[in-house]
Coordinates of C-alpha atoms and ligand atoms in Angstrom, one line a residue:
M1 CA -12.2 -25.5 -9.0
N2 CA -14.6 -23.4 -8.1
Q3 CA -12.8 -19.9 -7.5
N4 CA -13.2 -16.4 -6.6
W5 CA -11.8 -14.0 -9.5
W6 CA -9.8 -12.3 -7.3
E7 CA -7.7 -15.0 -6.2
K8 CA -6.1 -14.8 -9.7
A9 CA -6.1 -11.0 -9.4
I10 CA -3.3 -9.1 -10.4
V11 CA -3.6 -5.6 -8.8
Y12 CA -2.2 -2.0 -10.0
Q13 CA -2.6 0.4 -7.2
I14 CA -3.2 4.1 -8.6
Y15 CA -2.8 7.4 -6.6
P16 CA -5.1 9.6 -8.5
K17 CA -3.3 12.5 -8.2
S18 CA 0.3 11.6 -9.5
F19 CA -1.2 9.1 -12.2
K20 CA -2.2 11.3 -15.5
D21 CA -3.5 14.9 -15.7
A22 CA -5.7 15.6 -18.1
N23 CA -7.0 18.7 -17.9
N24 CA -3.6 20.3 -17.1
D25 CA -4.0 21.9 -13.2
G26 CA -1.3 19.8 -12.0
I27 CA -3.1 17.0 -10.7
G28 CA -4.0 13.9 -12.0
D29 CA -7.6 12.9 -12.2
L30 CA -10.4 10.5 -13.7
K31 CA -10.0 11.5 -17.5
G32 CA -6.0 11.0 -17.1
M33 CA -7.0 7.4 -15.8
I34 CA -9.7 6.4 -18.7
E35 CA -7.1 7.9 -21.2
S36 CA -4.6 5.5 -19.6
L37 CA -6.3 2.2 -19.8
D38 CA -5.2 0.6 -22.9
Y39 CA -1.8 1.2 -21.3
I40 CA -2.8 -0.5 -18.1
K41 CA -4.4 -3.3 -19.7
A42 CA -1.1 -3.8 -22.0
L43 CA 1.1 -4.2 -18.7
G44 CA -1.0 -7.4 -17.6
V45 CA -3.0 -6.6 -14.6
D46 CA -6.5 -6.8 -14.8
T47 CA -7.5 -4.8 -11.3
L48 CA -7.4 -1.1 -10.2
W49 CA -7.1 -0.2 -6.7
L50 CA -7.7 3.5 -6.8
N51 CA -6.3 5.4 -3.4
P52 CA -9.5 7.5 -2.5
I53 CA -11.4 10.2 -5.0
F54 CA -14.1 11.5 -2.8
I55 CA -14.9 14.9 -1.5
S56 CA -12.2 15.9 0.9
P57 CA -10.0 19.1 2.4
Q58 CA -7.1 17.0 1.4
V59 CA -5.0 16.8 4.6
D60 CA -4.3 13.5 3.9
N61 CA -4.5 13.2 -0.1
G62 CA -8.2 12.0 0.4
Y63 CA -8.0 9.9 3.5
D64 CA -10.0 12.6 5.1
I65 CA -13.4 12.3 3.4
S66 CA -16.0 14.6 3.7
N67 CA -18.3 13.5 1.6
Y68 CA -18.7 9.9 0.6
Y69 CA -21.0 10.5 -2.2
A70 CA -19.1 12.7 -4.9
I71 CA -15.6 13.0 -6.5
D72 CA -13.6 15.8 -5.5
E73 CA -13.6 18.2 -8.1
I74 CA -9.9 17.8 -8.7
F75 CA -10.5 14.6 -9.8
G76 CA -13.5 15.2 -12.0
D77 CA -17.3 14.4 -11.7
L78 CA -19.8 11.3 -11.5
N79 CA -20.0 10.9 -14.6
D80 CA -16.0 10.7 -15.1
V81 CA -15.7 8.1 -12.7
E82 CA -18.8 6.1 -14.1
K83 CA -17.2 6.4 -17.7
L84 CA -13.8 5.2 -15.8
I85 CA -15.8 2.0 -14.4
E86 CA -17.6 1.5 -18.0
E87 CA -14.2 1.8 -19.8
A88 CA -12.2 -0.5 -17.2
H89 CA -15.0 -3.0 -17.9
K90 CA -14.6 -2.9 -21.2
R91 CA -11.5 -3.9 -21.5
E92 CA -12.0 -6.6 -18.7
L93 CA -10.6 -4.5 -16.1
K94 CA -11.8 -4.7 -12.5
I95 CA -11.9 -2.0 -10.3
I96 CA -11.6 -1.3 -6.3
F97 CA -11.9 1.9 -4.7
D98 CA -10.5 2.9 -1.2
L99 CA -12.9 3.0 1.6
V100 CA -12.2 4.7 4.4
L101 CA -13.9 3.5 7.5
N102 CA -12.1 4.6 10.6
H103 CA -12.6 8.0 9.9
T104 CA -13.8 11.2 8.5
S105 CA -12.4 14.5 7.8
S106 CA -13.5 17.0 10.7
E107 CA -15.4 19.0 7.7
H108 CA -18.1 16.2 7.5
P109 CA -21.3 16.8 8.0
W110 CA -21.4 14.2 10.7
F111 CA -18.8 15.7 12.3
Q112 CA -20.3 19.4 11.8
E113 CA -23.0 18.5 13.5
A114 CA -21.5 16.3 16.5
I115 CA -19.7 19.5 17.4
K116 CA -22.6 21.6 18.1
G117 CA -23.1 19.7 21.5
P118 CA -23.3 16.7 23.5
Q119 CA -27.0 16.5 22.6
N120 CA -26.7 16.5 19.1
I121 CA -27.8 13.3 17.2
Y122 CA -24.3 12.9 15.3
R123 CA -22.5 13.2 18.7
D124 CA -22.4 9.4 19.0
Y125 CA -21.0 9.2 15.7
Y126 CA -17.6 9.7 17.0
L127 CA -15.3 9.6 20.3
W128 CA -15.6 11.7 23.2
A129 CA -13.6 11.6 26.4
D130 CA -13.4 14.5 29.4
A131 CA -10.4 15.1 30.4
K132 CA -8.5 13.5 33.5
L133 CA -9.4 15.2 36.8
D134 CA -5.8 16.7 37.0
G135 CA -6.9 18.3 33.4
S136 CA -4.7 16.2 31.4
Y137 CA -5.6 14.9 28.3
P138 CA -8.0 11.7 28.8
N139 CA -5.3 9.0 28.4
N140 CA -1.4 9.0 27.0
W141 CA -2.1 7.3 23.7
E142 CA -0.1 8.7 20.7
S143 CA -1.3 9.5 17.2
F144 CA -0.1 8.1 14.3
F145 CA 0.4 11.3 13.0
G146 CA 2.4 12.6 16.3
G147 CA 0.9 14.4 18.9
S148 CA -2.0 13.0 21.8
V149 CA -4.7 11.0 20.0
W150 CA -7.2 14.0 21.6
E151 CA -8.0 17.2 20.4
K152 CA -10.1 19.9 22.6
D153 CA -13.4 20.8 21.0
H154 CA -13.3 24.0 22.6
K155 CA -17.3 24.7 22.8
S156 CA -18.0 21.4 25.0
E157 CA -14.3 21.1 26.6
Q158 CA -14.9 17.2 25.6
Y159 CA -11.8 16.0 23.8
Y160 CA -12.4 13.8 20.6
F161 CA -10.4 10.8 19.3
H162 CA -8.5 11.0 16.3
L163 CA -5.7 8.3 15.7
F164 CA -4.3 9.8 12.8
D165 CA -4.3 14.2 11.9
K166 CA -6.9 16.1 14.1
K167 CA -8.9 16.7 11.0
M168 CA -9.4 13.0 10.9
P169 CA -11.8 12.2 13.7
D170 CA -12.5 8.6 14.3
L171 CA -16.0 7.5 13.8
N172 CA -17.5 5.1 16.9
W173 CA -18.4 1.7 15.3
K174 CA -20.4 1.0 18.6
N175 CA -23.3 3.1 17.0
P176 CA -25.0 1.1 14.7
E177 CA -25.8 4.3 13.0
V178 CA -22.2 4.6 12.1
K179 CA -22.1 0.9 10.6
K180 CA -25.6 1.8 8.8
S181 CA -24.1 5.0 7.2
M182 CA -21.3 2.8 5.9
V183 CA -23.1 0.2 4.6
D184 CA -25.1 2.8 2.4
I185 CA -22.3 4.1 0.9
A186 CA -20.7 1.3 0.1
K187 CA -24.1 -0.1 -1.6
F188 CA -24.3 3.1 -3.6
W189 CA -20.8 2.8 -5.0
L190 CA -21.4 -1.1 -5.4
A191 CA -24.2 -0.2 -7.4
K192 CA -22.2 1.7 -9.5
G193 CA -20.6 -1.5 -11.0
I194 CA -17.1 -1.3 -8.9
D195 CA -15.7 -4.5 -7.9
G196 CA -15.1 -4.4 -4.3
F197 CA -12.6 -2.3 -2.1
R198 CA -9.5 -1.7 -0.2
L199 CA -10.6 -1.2 3.6
D200 CA -8.4 1.5 5.1
A201 CA -7.0 1.2 8.4
F202 CA -10.1 -1.2 9.3
I203 CA -8.4 -3.0 12.5
H204 CA -8.4 0.3 14.3
M205 CA -12.2 0.4 14.3
V206 CA -12.4 -0.7 17.9
K207 CA -10.6 1.0 20.6
D208 CA -10.2 -0.2 24.2
D209 CA -11.5 1.3 27.7
F210 CA -10.5 5.1 27.3
S211 CA -9.2 5.3 30.8
L212 CA -6.2 2.8 30.0
D213 CA -3.0 4.4 30.1
V214 CA 0.1 3.0 28.1
Q215 CA 1.9 1.5 31.3
G216 CA 5.4 2.8 32.1
V217 CA 5.0 6.2 30.0
P218 CA 6.6 8.9 32.5
D219 CA 3.9 11.5 33.6
G220 CA 2.9 14.0 30.6
E221 CA 4.4 12.0 27.9
I222 CA 2.4 10.1 25.4
A223 CA 3.4 6.8 23.5
L224 CA 1.7 4.7 20.7
A225 CA -0.6 2.5 22.3
E226 CA -1.0 -0.9 19.5
E227 CA -2.7 -3.0 22.2
Y228 CA -5.8 -0.1 22.9
Y229 CA -6.4 0.4 19.3
A230 CA -5.1 -1.8 17.1
N231 CA -6.7 -5.4 16.5
L232 CA -9.2 -5.6 19.3
P233 CA -11.4 -8.9 19.2
E234 CA -14.4 -6.8 18.3
V235 CA -13.0 -5.5 15.0
K236 CA -14.0 -8.9 14.1
R237 CA -17.5 -8.5 14.9
F238 CA -18.1 -5.4 13.3
L239 CA -16.4 -6.0 10.3
S240 CA -18.2 -9.2 9.9
E241 CA -21.7 -7.2 10.3
F242 CA -20.5 -4.6 7.7
I243 CA -18.9 -6.9 5.2
S244 CA -22.1 -9.7 5.3
E245 CA -24.7 -6.9 4.2
I246 CA -22.0 -6.1 1.3
R247 CA -21.8 -9.4 0.2
E248 CA -26.0 -9.7 0.0
I249 CA -25.6 -7.1 -2.7
N250 CA -22.1 -8.5 -4.5
P251 CA -21.2 -11.8 -3.3
N252 CA -17.9 -11.8 -5.2
C253 CA -16.8 -8.5 -4.6
F254 CA -13.1 -8.3 -3.2
I255 CA -12.4 -7.0 0.3
L256 CA -8.9 -6.2 0.5
G257 CA -8.5 -5.2 3.7
E258 CA -5.3 -3.2 4.9
A259 CA -3.9 -4.3 8.1
A260 CA -0.8 -2.9 8.8
S261 CA 0.6 -4.4 12.2
A262 CA -1.3 -8.5 10.8
T263 CA 1.3 -11.1 11.6
P264 CA 0.3 -14.2 9.4
S265 CA -1.7 -15.6 11.7
L266 CA -4.0 -12.7 12.2
A267 CA -4.1 -12.5 8.5
D268 CA -5.2 -15.6 8.6
S269 CA -8.0 -14.5 11.3
Y270 CA -9.2 -11.9 9.3
I271 CA -9.8 -14.1 5.8
R272 CA -13.0 -15.1 6.1
E273 CA -15.8 -15.4 4.1
D274 CA -17.6 -12.8 6.3
L275 CA -14.5 -10.5 6.8
C276 CA -11.7 -9.8 4.1
S277 CA -10.7 -11.7 0.9
A278 CA -7.2 -10.8 1.4
V279 CA -5.0 -8.5 3.5
I280 CA -2.4 -6.4 3.4
S281 CA 0.1 -6.5 6.0
F282 CA 3.7 -4.5 6.5
D283 CA 4.9 -7.3 8.2
H284 CA 7.1 -9.1 6.2
F285 CA 9.2 -5.9 5.0
E286 CA 12.6 -6.4 6.9
E287 CA 15.6 -3.9 6.7
K288 CA 18.8 -3.9 8.6
I289 CA 21.0 -0.4 9.0
T290 CA 24.2 -0.6 7.0
S291 CA 26.0 2.4 8.3
K292 CA 25.8 4.1 11.3
D293 CA 26.5 7.3 11.1
V294 CA 26.5 10.1 14.5
K295 CA 25.8 12.8 11.8
I296 CA 22.3 11.0 10.7
P297 CA 19.5 11.6 13.2
K298 CA 18.0 8.2 14.3
G299 CA 15.5 6.7 12.2
L300 CA 17.1 8.0 9.0
E301 CA 20.8 5.9 9.2
S302 CA 21.0 4.0 5.5
K303 CA 19.6 0.9 5.4
T304 CA 19.1 -1.8 3.0
I305 CA 17.3 -5.4 2.6
D306 CA 17.7 -7.9 5.2
A307 CA 17.3 -10.5 3.0
K308 CA 17.7 -13.4 5.7
R309 CA 14.6 -12.2 7.5
M310 CA 12.6 -11.2 5.3
K311 CA 12.8 -14.5 3.3
E312 CA 12.1 -16.0 6.6
N313 CA 8.6 -14.0 6.7
L314 CA 8.0 -14.3 3.0
I315 CA 8.0 -18.3 4.0
D316 CA 5.8 -18.0 7.1
W317 CA 3.1 -16.1 4.8
Q318 CA 3.1 -18.3 2.1
E319 CA 2.6 -21.5 4.9
T320 CA 0.3 -20.1 6.8
L321 CA -2.3 -19.0 3.7
A322 CA -1.1 -21.9 1.7
V323 CA -4.9 -23.5 1.2
E324 CA -7.8 -21.6 0.1
K325 CA -6.4 -18.3 1.3
Y326 CA -3.8 -16.0 -0.4
P327 CA -1.1 -13.5 1.1
T328 CA -0.2 -10.6 -0.9
L329 CA 2.2 -9.8 -3.1
Y330 CA 3.8 -6.2 -2.9
W331 CA 6.9 -4.3 -2.8
N332 CA 5.8 -0.7 -2.1
N333 CA 2.8 1.2 -1.7
H334 CA 1.6 5.3 -1.0
D335 CA 2.8 5.0 2.5
M336 CA 6.5 3.9 1.8
P337 CA 9.4 4.8 -0.3
R338 CA 9.8 3.1 -3.5
M339 CA 10.8 -0.4 -4.1
V340 CA 14.3 0.2 -6.6
S341 CA 15.5 2.8 -4.0
R342 CA 14.5 1.1 -1.1
F343 CA 15.1 -2.3 -0.9
G344 CA 17.0 -2.6 -4.2
N345 CA 19.5 -0.3 -5.7
D346 CA 18.6 2.5 -7.8
K347 CA 22.1 3.3 -8.7
E348 CA 24.0 0.6 -10.2
Y349 CA 21.8 -2.2 -10.3
R350 CA 18.8 -0.3 -10.9
D351 CA 17.0 -2.4 -13.8
K352 CA 18.7 -5.6 -12.1
S353 CA 17.3 -5.0 -8.9
A354 CA 13.9 -4.3 -10.0
K355 CA 13.5 -7.1 -12.1
A356 CA 14.9 -9.6 -9.6
L357 CA 12.8 -8.4 -6.8
A358 CA 9.8 -8.7 -8.7
T359 CA 10.6 -12.1 -10.2
G360 CA 10.9 -13.5 -6.7
M361 CA 8.0 -12.1 -5.4
Y362 CA 5.2 -11.9 -7.8
L363 CA 5.8 -15.8 -8.8
L364 CA 5.1 -16.4 -5.1
R365 CA 1.7 -17.9 -4.5
G366 CA -0.3 -15.1 -3.9
I367 CA -1.8 -11.5 -5.3
P368 CA 0.4 -8.9 -6.9
V369 CA -0.2 -5.3 -5.6
I370 CA 1.9 -3.4 -8.1
L371 CA 2.4 0.4 -7.6
Y372 CA 2.0 2.4 -10.6
G373 CA 5.4 3.2 -12.1
E374 CA 6.9 0.2 -10.2
E375 CA 7.2 -1.1 -13.9
L376 CA 9.1 1.0 -15.3
G377 CA 11.7 0.9 -12.1
M378 CA 11.0 4.5 -10.9
K379 CA 12.7 5.4 -8.2
N380 CA 12.3 7.4 -5.0
L381 CA 11.0 11.2 -5.8
E382 CA 13.4 13.8 -5.6
I383 CA 12.0 16.2 -3.2
D384 CA 13.3 19.7 -3.2
N385 CA 11.3 21.3 -0.4
I386 CA 11.4 19.9 3.0
H387 CA 7.3 21.4 3.3
T388 CA 6.4 18.3 1.1
F389 CA 7.1 15.7 4.0
Q390 CA 3.8 15.4 6.3
S391 CA 6.1 13.7 9.0
P392 CA 5.9 16.3 12.2
K393 CA 9.7 15.4 12.6
A394 CA 11.0 16.4 9.4
V395 CA 11.5 20.0 9.6
D396 CA 13.8 19.1 12.7
Q397 CA 15.4 16.3 11.0
H398 CA 16.2 18.9 8.1
I399 CA 17.5 21.4 10.5
Q400 CA 19.6 18.9 12.3
L401 CA 21.2 17.5 8.9
L402 CA 21.9 20.7 7.5
E403 CA 23.6 21.7 11.0
N404 CA 25.7 18.6 10.6
G405 CA 27.4 19.3 7.1
F406 CA 24.8 18.1 4.5
S407 CA 23.8 19.7 1.5
K408 CA 20.3 21.0 0.9
E409 CA 19.9 17.9 -1.7
D410 CA 21.8 15.4 0.1
S411 CA 19.5 15.9 3.5
L412 CA 15.8 15.7 1.6
A413 CA 16.8 12.7 -0.1
I414 CA 17.9 11.4 3.4
I415 CA 14.4 12.2 4.6
A416 CA 13.0 11.0 1.3
S417 CA 14.3 7.7 1.5
A418 CA 12.6 7.0 4.7
N419 CA 9.2 8.9 4.0
K420 CA 5.8 8.2 2.0
E421 CA 5.9 11.1 -0.1
A422 CA 9.2 9.4 -1.6
S423 CA 6.7 7.5 -3.4
R424 CA 4.0 9.3 -4.4
G425 CA 5.9 11.1 -7.9
V426 CA 4.1 11.4 -10.8
M427 CA 3.9 8.7 -13.0
Q428 CA 6.9 9.1 -15.7
W429 CA 4.9 8.8 -19.2
D430 CA 7.9 10.6 -21.3
R431 CA 11.3 12.7 -21.0
T432 CA 9.6 16.3 -21.4
S433 CA 9.2 18.7 -18.8
H434 CA 7.1 17.5 -16.7
A435 CA 7.2 13.8 -17.5
G436 CA 4.7 13.6 -19.6
F437 CA 2.1 13.9 -16.7
S438 CA 1.0 17.1 -17.4
T439 CA 2.1 20.4 -19.1
Q440 CA 2.1 22.0 -15.7
A441 CA 4.3 21.7 -12.5
S442 CA 2.7 18.9 -10.7
W443 CA 1.5 19.3 -7.1
I444 CA 4.4 17.0 -5.6
G445 CA 6.9 16.8 -8.3
E446 CA 8.8 14.8 -11.2
N447 CA 11.5 13.0 -11.5
V448 CA 12.2 13.4 -15.2
E449 CA 14.5 10.7 -16.7
E450 CA 15.9 9.9 -20.0
T451 CA 15.4 6.3 -20.1
Y452 CA 12.8 5.3 -17.3
N453 CA 9.3 6.2 -18.5
V454 CA 6.9 4.5 -20.7
E455 CA 7.7 6.1 -24.2
F456 CA 11.2 5.0 -24.1
E457 CA 10.9 1.6 -22.3
M458 CA 7.9 0.6 -24.4
K459 CA 10.8 0.8 -27.2
D460 CA 13.5 -1.0 -25.3
E461 CA 12.8 -4.7 -25.4
N462 CA 15.2 -5.2 -22.5
S463 CA 13.3 -2.4 -20.4
V464 CA 11.9 -2.6 -16.7
L465 CA 8.6 -2.3 -18.4
H466 CA 8.7 -5.1 -21.2
F467 CA 10.1 -7.6 -18.6
Y468 CA 7.2 -6.7 -16.0
Q469 CA 4.7 -7.8 -19.2
R470 CA 6.7 -11.1 -19.6
L471 CA 6.3 -11.7 -15.7
L472 CA 2.9 -10.9 -15.3
S473 CA 2.1 -13.5 -18.6
L474 CA 3.9 -15.8 -16.4
K475 CA 2.0 -15.1 -13.2
K476 CA -1.4 -15.4 -14.9
E477 CA -0.5 -19.3 -15.3
D478 CA -2.4 -21.4 -13.3
L479 CA 0.8 -22.4 -11.9
F480 CA 2.1 -19.2 -10.5
S481 CA -1.4 -18.3 -9.4
F482 CA -2.4 -21.7 -7.6
G483 CA 0.3 -24.3 -7.8
A484 CA 1.9 -25.2 -4.2
V485 CA 5.1 -23.6 -3.4
T486 CA 8.3 -25.5 -1.9
F487 CA 11.1 -23.5 -0.6
L488 CA 14.5 -24.7 -1.5
E489 CA 17.9 -24.9 0.6
S490 CA 19.7 -21.8 -0.3
D491 CA 21.9 -18.7 0.5
D492 CA 20.3 -16.2 3.3
N493 CA 20.5 -13.7 0.6
V494 CA 18.8 -16.0 -2.4
L495 CA 15.1 -17.0 -2.3
A496 CA 14.5 -20.2 -3.8
Y497 CA 11.4 -21.7 -4.5
K498 CA 9.4 -24.6 -6.8
R499 CA 6.3 -23.8 -7.9
L500 CA 3.9 -27.1 -8.8
F501 CA 0.4 -27.7 -10.5
E502 CA -0.9 -30.8 -12.1
E503 CA 1.8 -31.9 -14.3
E504 CA 3.5 -28.2 -14.7
E505 CA 6.9 -27.5 -12.2
A506 CA 8.8 -24.3 -11.9
I507 CA 11.8 -23.1 -9.9
V508 CA 12.6 -19.7 -9.4
I509 CA 15.9 -18.0 -7.9
C510 CA 16.9 -15.1 -6.9
N511 CA 19.2 -13.4 -5.4
L512 CA 17.8 -10.7 -3.4
T513 CA 20.9 -8.5 -2.7
E514 CA 23.7 -6.7 -4.2
N515 CA 26.0 -8.9 -2.6
F516 CA 27.8 -12.5 -4.6
A517 CA 25.8 -15.7 -3.0
E518 CA 26.6 -19.0 -2.9
I519 CA 24.9 -21.0 -5.4
P520 CA 21.8 -22.9 -4.9
D521 CA 22.2 -26.6 -5.4
C522 CA 18.7 -27.3 -6.5
T523 CA 21.0 -25.9 -9.9
K524 CA 23.0 -28.9 -10.3
E525 CA 19.9 -30.9 -11.4
L526 CA 18.1 -28.4 -14.1
D527 CA 19.1 -30.4 -17.3
Q528 CA 15.8 -31.3 -17.9
W529 CA 14.5 -27.6 -17.3
H530 CA 14.5 -24.9 -19.6
L531 CA 14.7 -21.4 -18.6
V532 CA 11.9 -18.8 -19.4
I533 CA 13.4 -15.9 -17.7
D534 CA 17.1 -15.4 -17.1
S535 CA 19.1 -12.2 -16.0
G536 CA 21.8 -14.0 -18.2
D537 CA 24.2 -14.6 -15.2
S538 CA 26.3 -17.4 -15.7
L539 CA 26.0 -20.5 -13.0
D540 CA 29.8 -22.0 -14.0
N541 CA 31.1 -19.2 -11.6
E542 CA 32.0 -19.9 -8.5
E543 CA 29.2 -17.4 -7.0
L544 CA 25.7 -16.5 -7.7
A545 CA 26.0 -12.5 -8.9
P546 CA 24.4 -9.7 -7.3
Y547 CA 20.1 -9.7 -8.1
T548 CA 20.8 -12.7 -10.3
Y549 CA 17.5 -13.9 -11.4
K550 CA 16.3 -17.2 -13.0
V551 CA 13.1 -19.3 -13.9
Y552 CA 13.2 -22.7 -15.4
R553 CA 10.5 -24.6 -16.0
R554 CA 9.8 -28.2 -17.0
Ligands
GLC601 C1 -3.9 4.1 5.6 C2 -3.3 5.0 4.5 C3 -2.5 6.2 4.6 C4 -4.0 7.4 5.5 C5 -4.2 6.3 6.5 C6 -5.1 7.0 7.2 O1 -2.8 3.8 6.3 O2 -2.5 3.9 3.6 O3 -2.2 6.7 3.5 O4 -3.0 8.1 5.8 O5 -4.7 5.0 6.1 O6 -6.3 7.1 6.3

């Protein structure tokens, strides 16, 4: 078999601001990561993905880049990053960087030039349009961060386009100079020895004709316009030109594309030699509302996993990408709440749900992407300041919840349960006052917990951490990396599948919920099999206990 190294990769996502603060300024840094490499290696992952570390005004925690060639001083400098790459490689850990190619910061010199006027040579690096004849926005498209995608440049009276924050103007990929500039950036970092990129929001690189309005939207209002700014056919053309040049330098580099709205078949079309190696989509997650409470604003209702639909999605991903392509397997990242709080149960079944969900997901065929701290069972960050939330709706929601009688703590917890900041709490290294992350209070806050931290869990054989180590060492075997997957008949809440590789076989059974479930029939024929992972629940009972997980082999 001639395999690409990343087909067997287990990715560990580090949110640099929150991982380890070596210089004790309350913000994580590169030196902190270097100090933590032995821990990471011992966990059993083999590839690091760092969220952006380049110079940035930090409007969107580094996704707004003003200099792609230098490290933001909050994280360190070029020497530190070179050292990190070297030290990671010494330990046989690969390392990939986040590359933001859809937009820059408004403080990037290109944009600063562009706003000098329509004649400036950098003007065409960005996207511009005039107001409609009646003076309103060029069209009714809404930005992902709220408000119109258009922001007026008062000097020229033209509008520039921003899909995210107004301080993050979108680049114009139809201008060949943009591609050239981005290729230079990618080459610069590949020459430093990194092993690939996570491509941020690449599906938005191309926009449709700005004269098109979303239909059915009342005059003066705006609406999300995915059909005009996501997954347009030309994305593949621009991306292919870009990736082909990168692959000339490093044919084996791993390109992990973020395609938030990609379905399995769309993802399939993005995975190609000259496009992405693998794709991260948000498509497989399914939740259902558990209780409607008129006092809770829309969008913040309490939810739980919709295991039936989630399972159907996972099956679709596995089947669509079954040959020579690999799905990514993940439960959480920096843009969504944490796995054990969102899909598991971080109160009664914290350890068990963390272990069951990890087992069910990561032993499927595909590339696991584990969010830092997930391996400890870290739950949503307890946030005590409403202004921590970036969502423009948060303040209004908080006011409404307080008016409806919720305490400040409850209101903030409800808002956190549906927001990305919940996942960005600092890594819990120990139980000292700043969780061993720093000697200072951190930029975002920290949960300090007696038993959920590296120090404690290293000593506890039954910890979530030890469990992840065992699970990931299984995952590295060819059976779990490359073996075929067959789904077995099971209750809606239960994930049951077989893996088969040459002479080896395994059966994985997981109850993904806190409900009792029917015991799958396959368990009746397991005499010749032995358990390699076991939640300890008996199968002699009438039903499968909540979050039961078992892995059998023969
Ligand atoms: C991606 C990132 C997200 C960021 C956005 C804009 O979706 O994951 O955190 O805000 O792109 O760069």
